[in-house]
Coordinates of C-alpha atoms in Angstrom, one line a residue:
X23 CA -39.8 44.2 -26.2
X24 CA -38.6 42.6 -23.2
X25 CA -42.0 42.2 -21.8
X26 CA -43.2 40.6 -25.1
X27 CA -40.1 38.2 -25.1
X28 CA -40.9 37.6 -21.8
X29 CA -44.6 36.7 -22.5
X30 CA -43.6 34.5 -25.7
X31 CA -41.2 32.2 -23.0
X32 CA -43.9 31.4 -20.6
X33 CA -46.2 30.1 -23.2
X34 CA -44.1 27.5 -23.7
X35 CA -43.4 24.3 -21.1
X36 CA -40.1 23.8 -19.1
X37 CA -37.4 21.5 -19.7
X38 CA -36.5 18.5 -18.5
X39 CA -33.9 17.6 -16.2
X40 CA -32.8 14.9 -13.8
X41 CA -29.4 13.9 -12.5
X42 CA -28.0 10.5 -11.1
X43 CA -25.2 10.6 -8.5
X44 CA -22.7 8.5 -7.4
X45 CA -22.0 9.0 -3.4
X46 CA -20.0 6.9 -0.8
X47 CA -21.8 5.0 1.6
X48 CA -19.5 5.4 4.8
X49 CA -15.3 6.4 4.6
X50 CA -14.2 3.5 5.6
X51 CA -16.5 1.0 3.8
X52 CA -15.9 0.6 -0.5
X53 CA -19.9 0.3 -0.6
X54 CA -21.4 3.1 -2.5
X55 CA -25.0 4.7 -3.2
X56 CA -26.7 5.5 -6.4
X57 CA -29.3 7.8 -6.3
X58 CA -31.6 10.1 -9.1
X59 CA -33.5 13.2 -8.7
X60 CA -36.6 12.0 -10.1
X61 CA -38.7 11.0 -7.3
X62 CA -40.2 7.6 -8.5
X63 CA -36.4 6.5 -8.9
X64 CA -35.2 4.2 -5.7
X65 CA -32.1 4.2 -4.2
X66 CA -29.0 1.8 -5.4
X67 CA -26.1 0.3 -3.1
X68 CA -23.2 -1.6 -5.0
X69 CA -20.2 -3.1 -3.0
X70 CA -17.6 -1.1 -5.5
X71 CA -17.3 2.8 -6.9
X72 CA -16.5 0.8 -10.8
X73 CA -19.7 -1.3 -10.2
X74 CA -21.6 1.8 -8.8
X75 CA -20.4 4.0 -11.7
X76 CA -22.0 0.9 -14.4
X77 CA -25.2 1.2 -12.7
X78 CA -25.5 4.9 -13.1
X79 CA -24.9 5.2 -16.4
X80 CA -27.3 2.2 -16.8
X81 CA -29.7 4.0 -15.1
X82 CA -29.1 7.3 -17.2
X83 CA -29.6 5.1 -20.0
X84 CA -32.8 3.5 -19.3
X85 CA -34.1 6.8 -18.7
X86 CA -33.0 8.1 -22.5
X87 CA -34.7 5.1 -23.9
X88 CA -38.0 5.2 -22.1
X89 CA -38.1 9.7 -22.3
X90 CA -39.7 10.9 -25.1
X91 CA -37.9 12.8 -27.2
X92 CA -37.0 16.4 -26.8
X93 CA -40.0 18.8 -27.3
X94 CA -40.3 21.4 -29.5
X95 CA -42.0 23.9 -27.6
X96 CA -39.9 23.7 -24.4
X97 CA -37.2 26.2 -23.0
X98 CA -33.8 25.4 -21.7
X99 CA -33.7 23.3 -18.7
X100 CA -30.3 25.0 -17.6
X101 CA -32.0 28.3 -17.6
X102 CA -33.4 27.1 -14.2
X103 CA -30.3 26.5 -12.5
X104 CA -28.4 30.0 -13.5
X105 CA -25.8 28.6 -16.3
X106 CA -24.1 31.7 -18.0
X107 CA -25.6 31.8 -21.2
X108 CA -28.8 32.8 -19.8
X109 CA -27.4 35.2 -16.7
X110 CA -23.9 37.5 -17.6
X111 CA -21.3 37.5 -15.4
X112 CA -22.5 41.0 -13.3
X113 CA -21.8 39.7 -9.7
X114 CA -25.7 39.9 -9.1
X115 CA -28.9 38.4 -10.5
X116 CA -29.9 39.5 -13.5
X117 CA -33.4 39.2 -15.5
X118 CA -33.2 36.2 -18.2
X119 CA -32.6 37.1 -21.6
X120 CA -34.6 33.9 -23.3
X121 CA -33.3 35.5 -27.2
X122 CA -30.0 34.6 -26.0
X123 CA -30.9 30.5 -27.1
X124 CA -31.6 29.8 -30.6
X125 CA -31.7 26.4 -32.7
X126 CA -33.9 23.3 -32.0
X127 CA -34.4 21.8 -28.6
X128 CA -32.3 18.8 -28.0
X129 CA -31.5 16.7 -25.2
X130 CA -27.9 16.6 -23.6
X131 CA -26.0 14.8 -21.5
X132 CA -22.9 15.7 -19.5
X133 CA -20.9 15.0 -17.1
X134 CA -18.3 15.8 -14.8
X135 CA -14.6 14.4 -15.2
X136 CA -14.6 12.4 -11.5
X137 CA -17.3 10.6 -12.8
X138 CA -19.3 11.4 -9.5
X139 CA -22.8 12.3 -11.1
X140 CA -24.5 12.5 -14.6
X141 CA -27.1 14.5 -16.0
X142 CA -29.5 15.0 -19.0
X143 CA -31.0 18.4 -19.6
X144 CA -33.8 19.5 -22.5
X145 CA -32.4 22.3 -23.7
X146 CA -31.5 24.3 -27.3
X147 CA -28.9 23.9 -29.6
X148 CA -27.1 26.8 -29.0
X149 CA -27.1 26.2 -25.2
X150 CA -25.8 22.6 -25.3
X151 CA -23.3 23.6 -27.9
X152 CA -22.2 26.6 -25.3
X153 CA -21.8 23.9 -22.6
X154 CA -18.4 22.3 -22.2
X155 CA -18.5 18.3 -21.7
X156 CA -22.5 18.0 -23.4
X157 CA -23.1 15.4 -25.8
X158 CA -26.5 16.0 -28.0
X159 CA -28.4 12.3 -27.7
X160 CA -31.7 13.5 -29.5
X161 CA -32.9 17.1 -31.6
X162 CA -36.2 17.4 -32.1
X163 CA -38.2 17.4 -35.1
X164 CA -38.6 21.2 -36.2
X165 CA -37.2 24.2 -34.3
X166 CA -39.3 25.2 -31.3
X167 CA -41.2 29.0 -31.4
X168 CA -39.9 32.2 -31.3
X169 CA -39.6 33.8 -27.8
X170 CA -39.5 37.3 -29.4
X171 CA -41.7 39.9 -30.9
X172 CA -39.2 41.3 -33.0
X173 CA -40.2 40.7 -36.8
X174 CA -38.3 38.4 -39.1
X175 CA -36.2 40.9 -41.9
X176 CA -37.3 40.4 -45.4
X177 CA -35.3 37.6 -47.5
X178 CA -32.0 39.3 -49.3
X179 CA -30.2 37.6 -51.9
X180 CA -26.9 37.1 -49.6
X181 CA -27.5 33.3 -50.1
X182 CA -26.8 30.3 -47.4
X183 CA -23.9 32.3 -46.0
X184 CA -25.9 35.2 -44.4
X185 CA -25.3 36.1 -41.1
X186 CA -28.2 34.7 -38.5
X187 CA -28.8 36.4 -35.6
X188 CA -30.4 34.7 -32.3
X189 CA -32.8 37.4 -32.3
X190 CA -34.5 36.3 -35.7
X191 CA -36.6 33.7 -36.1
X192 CA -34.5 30.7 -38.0
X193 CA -35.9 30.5 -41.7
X194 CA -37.1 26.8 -42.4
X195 CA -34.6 24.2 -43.0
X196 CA -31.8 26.0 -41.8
X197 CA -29.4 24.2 -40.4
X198 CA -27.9 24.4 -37.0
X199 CA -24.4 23.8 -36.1
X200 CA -23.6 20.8 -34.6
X201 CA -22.7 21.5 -30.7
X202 CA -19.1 22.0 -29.9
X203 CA -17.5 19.2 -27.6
X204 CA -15.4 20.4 -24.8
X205 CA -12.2 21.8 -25.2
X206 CA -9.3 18.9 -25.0
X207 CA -6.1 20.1 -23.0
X208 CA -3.4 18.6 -25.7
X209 CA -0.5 18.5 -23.2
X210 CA 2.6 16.7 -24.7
X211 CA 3.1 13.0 -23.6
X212 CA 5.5 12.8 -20.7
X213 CA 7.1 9.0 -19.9
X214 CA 7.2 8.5 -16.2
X215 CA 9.0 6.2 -14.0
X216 CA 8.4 6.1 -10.2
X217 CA 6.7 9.1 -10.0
X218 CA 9.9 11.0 -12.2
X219 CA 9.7 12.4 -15.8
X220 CA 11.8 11.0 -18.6
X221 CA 13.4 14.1 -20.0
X222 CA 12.8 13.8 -23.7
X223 CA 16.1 14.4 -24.7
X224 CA 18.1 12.4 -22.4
X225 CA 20.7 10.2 -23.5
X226 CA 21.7 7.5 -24.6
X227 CA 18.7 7.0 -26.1
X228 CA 18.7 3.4 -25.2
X229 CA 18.4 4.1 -21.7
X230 CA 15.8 6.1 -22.3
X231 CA 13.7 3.9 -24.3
X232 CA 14.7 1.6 -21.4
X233 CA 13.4 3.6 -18.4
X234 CA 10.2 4.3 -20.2
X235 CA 9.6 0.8 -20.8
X236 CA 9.8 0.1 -17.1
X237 CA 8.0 2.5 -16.8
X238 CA 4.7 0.9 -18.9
X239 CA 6.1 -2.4 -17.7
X240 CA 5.1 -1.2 -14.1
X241 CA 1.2 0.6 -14.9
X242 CA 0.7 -2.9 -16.1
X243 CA 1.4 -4.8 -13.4
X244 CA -0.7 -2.9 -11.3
X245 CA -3.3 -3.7 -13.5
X246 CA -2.6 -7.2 -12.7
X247 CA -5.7 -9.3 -10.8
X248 CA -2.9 -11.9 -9.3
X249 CA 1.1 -11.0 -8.4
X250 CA 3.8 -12.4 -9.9
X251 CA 6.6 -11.6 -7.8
X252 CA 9.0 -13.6 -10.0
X253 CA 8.3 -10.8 -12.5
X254 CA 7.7 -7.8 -10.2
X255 CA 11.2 -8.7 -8.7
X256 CA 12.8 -8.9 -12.7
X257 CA 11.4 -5.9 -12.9
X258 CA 13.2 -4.1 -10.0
X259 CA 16.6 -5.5 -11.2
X260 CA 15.8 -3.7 -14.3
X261 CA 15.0 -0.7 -12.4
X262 CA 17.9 -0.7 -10.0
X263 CA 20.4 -1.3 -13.5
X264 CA 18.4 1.8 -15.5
X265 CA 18.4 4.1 -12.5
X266 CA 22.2 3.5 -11.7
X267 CA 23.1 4.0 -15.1
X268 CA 20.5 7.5 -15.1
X269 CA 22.4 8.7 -11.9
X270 CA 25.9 8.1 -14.0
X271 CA 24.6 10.4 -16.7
X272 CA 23.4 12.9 -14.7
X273 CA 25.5 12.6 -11.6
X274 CA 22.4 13.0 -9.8
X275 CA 22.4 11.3 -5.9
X276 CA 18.5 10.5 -5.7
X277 CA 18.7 8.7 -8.5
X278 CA 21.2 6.5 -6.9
X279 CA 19.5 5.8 -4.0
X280 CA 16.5 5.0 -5.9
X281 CA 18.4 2.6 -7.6
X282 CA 19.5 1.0 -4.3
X283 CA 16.0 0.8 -3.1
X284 CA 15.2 -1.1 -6.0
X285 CA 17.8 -3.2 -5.2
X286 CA 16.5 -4.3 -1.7
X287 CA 13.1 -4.3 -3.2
X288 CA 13.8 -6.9 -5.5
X289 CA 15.6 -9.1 -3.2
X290 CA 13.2 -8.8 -0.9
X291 CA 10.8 -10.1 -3.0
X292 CA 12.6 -12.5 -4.8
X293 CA 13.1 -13.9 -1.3
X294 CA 9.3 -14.0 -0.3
X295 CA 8.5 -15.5 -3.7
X296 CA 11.0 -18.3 -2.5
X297 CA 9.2 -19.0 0.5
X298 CA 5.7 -19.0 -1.2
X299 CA 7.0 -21.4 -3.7
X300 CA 8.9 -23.8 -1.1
X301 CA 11.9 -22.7 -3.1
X302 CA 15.8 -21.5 -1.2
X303 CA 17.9 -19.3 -2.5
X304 CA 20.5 -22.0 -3.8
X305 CA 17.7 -23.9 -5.8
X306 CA 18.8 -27.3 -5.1
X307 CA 17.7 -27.9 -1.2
X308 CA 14.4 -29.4 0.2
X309 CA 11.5 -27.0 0.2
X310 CA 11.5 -25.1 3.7
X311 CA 8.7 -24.0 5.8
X312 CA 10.0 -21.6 8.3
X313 CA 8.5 -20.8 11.3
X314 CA 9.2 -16.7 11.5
X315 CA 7.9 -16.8 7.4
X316 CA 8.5 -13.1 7.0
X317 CA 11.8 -11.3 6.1
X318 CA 11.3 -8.6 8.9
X319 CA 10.3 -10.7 11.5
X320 CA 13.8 -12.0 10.6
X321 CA 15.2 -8.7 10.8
X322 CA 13.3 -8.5 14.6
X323 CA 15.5 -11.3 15.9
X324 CA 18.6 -9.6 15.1
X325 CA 17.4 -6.5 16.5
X326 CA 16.5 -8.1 20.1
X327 CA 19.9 -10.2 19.9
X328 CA 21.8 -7.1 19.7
X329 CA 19.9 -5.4 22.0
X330 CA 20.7 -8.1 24.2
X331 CA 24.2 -8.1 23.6
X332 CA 24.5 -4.3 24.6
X333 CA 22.5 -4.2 27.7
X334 CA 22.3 -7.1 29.8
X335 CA 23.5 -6.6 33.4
X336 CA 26.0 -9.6 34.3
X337 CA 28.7 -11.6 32.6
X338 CA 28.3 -14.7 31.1
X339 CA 26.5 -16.6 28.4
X340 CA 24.1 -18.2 31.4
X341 CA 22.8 -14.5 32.2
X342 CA 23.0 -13.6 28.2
X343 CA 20.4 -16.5 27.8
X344 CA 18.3 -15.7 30.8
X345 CA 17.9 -11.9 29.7
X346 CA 17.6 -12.7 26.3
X347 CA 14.3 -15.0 26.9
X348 CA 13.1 -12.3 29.3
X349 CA 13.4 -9.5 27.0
X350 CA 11.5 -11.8 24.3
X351 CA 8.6 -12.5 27.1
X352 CA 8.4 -8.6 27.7
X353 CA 9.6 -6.7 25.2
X354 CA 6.2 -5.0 23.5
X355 CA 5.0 -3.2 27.3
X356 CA 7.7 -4.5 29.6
X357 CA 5.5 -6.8 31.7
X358 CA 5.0 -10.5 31.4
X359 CA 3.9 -14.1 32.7
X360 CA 6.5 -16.5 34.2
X361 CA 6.1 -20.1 35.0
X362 CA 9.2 -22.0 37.1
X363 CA 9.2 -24.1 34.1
X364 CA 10.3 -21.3 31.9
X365 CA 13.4 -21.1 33.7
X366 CA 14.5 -24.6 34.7
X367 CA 14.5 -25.5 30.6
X368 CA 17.4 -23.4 30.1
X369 CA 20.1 -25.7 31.4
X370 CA 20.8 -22.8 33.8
X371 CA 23.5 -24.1 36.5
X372 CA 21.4 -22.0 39.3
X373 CA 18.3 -19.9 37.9
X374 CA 17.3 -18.9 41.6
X375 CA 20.8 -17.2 42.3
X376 CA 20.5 -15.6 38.4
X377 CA 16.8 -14.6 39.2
X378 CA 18.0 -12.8 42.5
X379 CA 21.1 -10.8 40.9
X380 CA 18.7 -9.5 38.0
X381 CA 16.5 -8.3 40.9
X382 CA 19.1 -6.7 43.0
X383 CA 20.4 -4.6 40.0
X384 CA 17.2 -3.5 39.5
X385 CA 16.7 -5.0 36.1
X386 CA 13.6 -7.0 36.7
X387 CA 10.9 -6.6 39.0
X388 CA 9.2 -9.3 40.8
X389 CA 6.0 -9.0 43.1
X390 CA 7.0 -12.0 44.9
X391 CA 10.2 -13.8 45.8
X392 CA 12.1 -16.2 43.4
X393 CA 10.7 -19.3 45.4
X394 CA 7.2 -18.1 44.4
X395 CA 8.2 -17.3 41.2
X396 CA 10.2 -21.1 40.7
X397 CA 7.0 -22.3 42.1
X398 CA 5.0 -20.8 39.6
X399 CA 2.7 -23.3 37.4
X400 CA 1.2 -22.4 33.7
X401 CA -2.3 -22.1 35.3
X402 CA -0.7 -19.7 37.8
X403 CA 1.9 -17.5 36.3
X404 CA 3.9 -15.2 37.7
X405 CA 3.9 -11.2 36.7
X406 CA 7.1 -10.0 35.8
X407 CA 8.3 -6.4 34.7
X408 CA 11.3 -5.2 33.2
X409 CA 11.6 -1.3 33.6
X410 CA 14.1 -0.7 31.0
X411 CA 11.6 -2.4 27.8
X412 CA 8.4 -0.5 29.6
X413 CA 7.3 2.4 26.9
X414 CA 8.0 6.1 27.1
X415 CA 5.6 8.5 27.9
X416 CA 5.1 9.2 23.9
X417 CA 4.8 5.5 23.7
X418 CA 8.0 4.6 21.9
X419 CA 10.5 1.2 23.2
X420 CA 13.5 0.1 22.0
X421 CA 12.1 -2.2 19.5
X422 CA 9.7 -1.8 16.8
X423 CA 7.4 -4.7 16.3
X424 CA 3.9 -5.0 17.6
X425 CA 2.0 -6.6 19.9
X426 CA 1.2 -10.0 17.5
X427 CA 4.8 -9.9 16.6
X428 CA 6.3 -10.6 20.2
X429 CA 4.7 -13.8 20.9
X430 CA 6.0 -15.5 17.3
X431 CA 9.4 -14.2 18.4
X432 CA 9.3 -15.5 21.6
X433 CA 7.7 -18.7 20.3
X434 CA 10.9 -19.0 18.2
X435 CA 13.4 -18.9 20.8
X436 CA 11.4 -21.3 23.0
X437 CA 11.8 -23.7 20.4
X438 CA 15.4 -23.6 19.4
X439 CA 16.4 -23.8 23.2
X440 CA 14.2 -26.5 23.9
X441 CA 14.8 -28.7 21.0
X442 CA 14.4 -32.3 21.8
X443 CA 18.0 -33.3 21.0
X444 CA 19.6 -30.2 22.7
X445 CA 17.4 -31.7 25.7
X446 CA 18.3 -34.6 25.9
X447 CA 21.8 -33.9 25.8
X448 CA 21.5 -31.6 28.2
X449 CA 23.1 -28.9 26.7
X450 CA 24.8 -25.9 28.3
X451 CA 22.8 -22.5 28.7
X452 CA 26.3 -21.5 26.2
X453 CA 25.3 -24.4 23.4
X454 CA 22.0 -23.1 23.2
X455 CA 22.8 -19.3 23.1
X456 CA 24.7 -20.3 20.3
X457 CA 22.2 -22.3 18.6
X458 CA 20.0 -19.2 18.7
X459 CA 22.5 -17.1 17.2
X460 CA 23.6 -19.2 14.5
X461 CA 19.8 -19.7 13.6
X462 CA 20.0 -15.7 12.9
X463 CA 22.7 -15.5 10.6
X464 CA 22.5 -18.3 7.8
X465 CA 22.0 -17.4 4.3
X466 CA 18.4 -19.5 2.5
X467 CA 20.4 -22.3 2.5
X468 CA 21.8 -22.4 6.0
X469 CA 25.1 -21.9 5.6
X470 CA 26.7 -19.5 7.8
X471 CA 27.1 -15.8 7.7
X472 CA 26.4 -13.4 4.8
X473 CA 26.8 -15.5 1.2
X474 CA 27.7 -18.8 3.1
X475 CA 30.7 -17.1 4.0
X476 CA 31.3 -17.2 7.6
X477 CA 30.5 -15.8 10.6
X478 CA 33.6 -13.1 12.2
X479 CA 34.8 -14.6 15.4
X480 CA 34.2 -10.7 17.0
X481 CA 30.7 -10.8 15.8
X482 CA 29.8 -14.3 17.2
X483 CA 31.7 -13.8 20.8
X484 CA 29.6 -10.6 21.0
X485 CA 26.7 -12.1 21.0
X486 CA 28.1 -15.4 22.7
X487 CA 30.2 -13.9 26.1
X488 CA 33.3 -16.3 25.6
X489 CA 36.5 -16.1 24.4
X490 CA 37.2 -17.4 21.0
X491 CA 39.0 -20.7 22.2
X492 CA 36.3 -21.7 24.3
X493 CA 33.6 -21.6 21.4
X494 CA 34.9 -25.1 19.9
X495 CA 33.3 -27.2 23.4
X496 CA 29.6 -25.8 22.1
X497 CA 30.4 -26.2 18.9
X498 CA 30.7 -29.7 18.9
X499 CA 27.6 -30.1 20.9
X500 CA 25.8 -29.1 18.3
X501 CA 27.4 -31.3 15.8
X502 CA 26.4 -33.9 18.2
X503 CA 22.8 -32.5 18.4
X504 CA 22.5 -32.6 14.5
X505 CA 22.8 -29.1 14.4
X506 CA 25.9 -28.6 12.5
X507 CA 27.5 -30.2 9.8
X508 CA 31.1 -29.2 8.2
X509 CA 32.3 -26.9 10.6
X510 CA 35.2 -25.0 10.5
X511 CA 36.9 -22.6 13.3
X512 CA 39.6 -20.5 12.2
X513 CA 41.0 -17.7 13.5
X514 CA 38.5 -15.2 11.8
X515 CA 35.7 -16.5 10.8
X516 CA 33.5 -20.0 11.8
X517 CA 31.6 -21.8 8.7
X518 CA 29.8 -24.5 8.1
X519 CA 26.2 -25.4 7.4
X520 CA 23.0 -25.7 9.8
X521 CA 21.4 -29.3 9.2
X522 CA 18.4 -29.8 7.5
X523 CA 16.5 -31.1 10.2
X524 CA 17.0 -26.9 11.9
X525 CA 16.3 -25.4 8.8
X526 CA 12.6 -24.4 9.7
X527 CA 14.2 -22.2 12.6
X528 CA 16.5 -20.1 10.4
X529 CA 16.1 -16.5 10.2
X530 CA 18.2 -16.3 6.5
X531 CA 20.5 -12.7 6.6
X532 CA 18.4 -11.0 3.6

C-alpha cells in the first residue's frame, strides 16, 4: 500500500517555494541586502533595516500577484524541506508518509517574528493549517488527487458530521477547515517604567496611574523625529517626584536613587536646552554663547583646578598659575609645545627663576634650558613633559577627558588670563588666577557660588594661595577690569556678579 501511495505522489508535480531574506550588508554600516531564492530575482541594497523590510514584502507581493494560483495536482512544498507533518519525530529519517496531507492545495505564506526573511510555499490545507505563523493567500479550485490506493468506504447515513479520515479520499464539496493561525502567548499587560514593573496592586493608586503614565509618556518620546528637551526635562521632574514618592511606599533605596538620577537628568537638560535656546537660568539676562558649551566640559575645569590646587610643587599664586597653564597644555599624554610667549603673558614677576624651580623638583622636564625654552617662537616650539600627568601603563591619568577635549580647555584659560583689559592693566599672576576661578563657579547668571550665593572664603583661598585679607587688592582689579560688579567680602563667603561682558567664559556650577 505504501508502494501504491508512493506511486500516486510522484504522478503529481512539486510545490512551489521561494523565500526573500532580509541580511545586513556590513556590522557597522545600517545598509542592508534583500535577496530571493528564485534565480531570475536580482539583488536589493536599501540604506535602512525598515526600508529593507518594505521592499521585501513588496517583493513577496509582486510575486503572489504575478504566480498563478495554487495547483491542484501538486504535493506539499514543505515536504521537501523535512517539516514534521510529513517526517515524525524518530531522531532519524524516515520514509514520507504523503496520506498524512489532505484538503485542497493552497498557497501560504509565513514568516518569522524578527522579520528577517519571508516565504510562500504550495502546499495542502491540512499542512498549512498544521504550520504555526502561515496565512492561506489563495486555495485552489477543487481538491487535488488521491495519493492512496486505499478505496473510498461506501456512503452511510451519519450525515455532515461524519468523521473524515486523511486516508479517504474527500467526498465532493466537502469543506475543509479553515487553517489555524498560530498560537497567541496572552500574557497579562505589565506597565513599565525605566526598565521596572508597576506592581498591579501598588498603592495609592494615583501614583500608580502616575508612574505608568510616565511610563507611556516616555515610549513616546522616543518615537519622536526631533527632541524637545523642554519636555523631556518636564518629564524627569515628573519622574524624580513619582520615584521618590514610590521609594516612600516601599522603603525601597534603588528607587531613591533613581529618583535622584532623574533629578540631575533633568537639570542637566534643562540647562543644555538653555544654551541651545540663548536662554540663562534666571530668564531675564542677554542670551549667552559660551565658549566651553557643554556642562561636562564645565565639570573638566573644576576637576583640573582642583587637581591643581592639591599637587603643585611651590607656594604662591605665581607658581599656582604657572602649573595650572602647564597642566592644561599637557594633561591628556603629559607632553606638550611651549613658546617663550606662553610664559611672559602671565604677568609672572620672574618666569625663568619659576621655570628652573619646577625643573629642579623634578616636576617638569625640559630638553633644553629655560633660555631656549624663553627663546622659543610659535614656529619653533619647545617640547615639554610633565611626568606626573604622563599615562599609566593600563593607560589611565588623572583626568578623564580626551584628546579634543584638552585643547578647548586650554583654549579657555588662555583667554581669561589674557583678556585685553586684564592686559592692559597689567594684572598680577594672583588677579588672574582669580579671574579663572571665579569663571568656574557662577551660577547661569554669573553670580557667584552655588544659587548666587557666594563663594566660602576656605574654598576660594584654596584655590587662590593667599590669606583671606589679602584677596580684596585682586579683587578690586577686577572691578577695575570690568570683571566684577557688586562685590562683597565678608568674613565667610565673597558675592557678587561676573559682568556681562565675561559671561561667555563662565563655566555655570550645574
Amino acid at each position: 500500500m505504501t508502494q501504491a501511495a508512493a506511486g500516486g505522489l510522484d504522478e503529481r508535480v512539486p510545490g512551489r517555494w521561494w523565500t526573500v531574506r532580509l541580511d545586513a550588508v556590513a556590522r557597522d554600516s545600517a545598509v542592508v541586502r534583500v535577496s530571493c531564492s528564485r534565480p531570475a530575482c536580482a539583488e536589493q541594497r536599501l540604506p535602512s533595516a525598515a526600508a529593507g523590510r518594505a521592499a521585501a514584502v513588496a517583493h513577496l507581493k509582486a510575486h503572489l500577484r504575478a504566480a498563478p494560483g495554487p495547483r491542484a495536482e501538486a504535493y506539499c512544498a514543505c515536504r521537501a524541506e523535512g517539516c514534521r507533518t510529513h517526517l515524525p519525530d524518530t531522531g532519524r529519517p524516515a520514509r514520507a508518509e504523503p496520506w498524512r496531507c489532505g484538503g485542497p492545495v493552497v498557497l501560504a505564506v509565513l514568516t518569522d517574528r524578527e522579520g528577517r526573511w519571508w516565504q510562500a510555499m504550495e502546499c495542502c490545507a491540512r499542512c498549512a493549517a498544521a504550520t504555526p505563523g502561515a496565512r492561506t493567500v489563495a486555495t485552489s479550485r477543487a481538491p487535488g488527487p488521491q495519493t492512496t490506493a486505499r478505496p473510498a468506504p461506501a456512503a452511510t447515513g451519519t450525515g455532515a458530521g461524519a468523521p473524515l479520515f486523511s486516508d479517504h479520499r474527500a467526498a465532493a464539496g466537502t469543506e475543509v477547515p479553515a487553517p489555524r493561525s498560530a498560537p497567541a502567548r496572552r500574557r497579562p499587560p505589565q506597565a513599565k517604567i525605566a526598565q521596572r514593573v508597576v506592581p498591579h496592586d501598588l498603592r495609592p493608586v494615583a501614583l500608580r496611574d502616575e508612574l505608568v503614565e510616565l511610563g507611556d509618556l516616555f515610549r513616546a518620546y522616543q518615537q519622536r523625529e526631533q527632541p524637545d528637551l523642554a519636555l523631556l526635562a518636564d518629564l524627569q521632574e515628573r519622574k524624580a517626584r513619582a520615584f521618590a514618592t514610590w521609594a516612600d511606599v516601599t522603603c525601597d533605596g534603588s528607587l531613591r536613587w533613581e529618583a535622584r538620577r532623574a533629578e540631575q537628568a533633568a537639570a542637566a537638560t534643562r540647562l543644555q536646552h538653555q544654551q541651545r535656546t540663548g536662554g540663562i537660568a534666571a530668564g531675564d539676562g542677554p542670551a549667552v554663547t559660551r565658549l566651553l558649551t557643554v556642562p561636562t566640559q564645565w565639570e573638566h575645569v573644576r576637576s583640573v583646578l582642583a587637581h591643581v590646587a592639591a599637587h603643585t610643587p611651590l607656594p604662591g599664586p605665581e607658581a599656582r598659575l604657572l602649573v595650572l597653564m602647564l597642566t592644561l597644555r599637557t594633561a591628556h599624554t603629559g607632553t606638550g609645545n611651549l613658546v617663550g610667549q606662553d610664559l611672559t603673558a602671565l604677568g609672572l614677576t620672574d618666569p625663568e627663576d619659576l621655570i628652573e624651580k619646577l625643573t629642579g623638583c623634578g616636576w617638569l622636564t625640559l630638553p633644553g634650558t629655560v633660555d631656549d625654552l624663553l627663546a622659543s617662537r610659535p614656529e619653533n616650539p619647545t617640547p615639554i613633559t610633565v611626568p606626573s600627568l604622563v599615562p599609566h601603563e593600563d593607560g589611565t591619568g588623572p583626568f578623564t577627558f580626551g584628546r579634543k577635549t584638552r585643547p578647548k580647555l586650554s583654549g579657555w584659560a588662555q583667554r581669561v588670563v589674557s583678556d585685553k583689559k586684564l592686559r592692559k592693566a597689567r594684572a598680577t599672576a594672583c588677579t588672574r588666577l582669580l579671574a579663572l576661578t571665579l569663571a568656574a563657579g557662577t551660577d547661569a547668571s554669573g553670580r557667584l557660588g552655588p544659587g548666587g550665593r557666594g563663594i566660602a572664603l576656605d574654598a576660594l583661598t584654596a584655590r587662590v594661595p593667599v590669606d583671606s585679607g589679602e584677596l580684596r587688592h585682586p579683587i578690586d582689579r577686577l572691578t577695575a577690569a570690568d570683571w566684577l560688579t557688586d562685590a562683597a567680602l565678608t568674613d565667610t563667603h565673597l558675592t557678587g556678579q561676573l559682568t556681562e561682558r565675561v559671561l561667555p567664559l563662565t563655566c555655570p556650577l550645574v
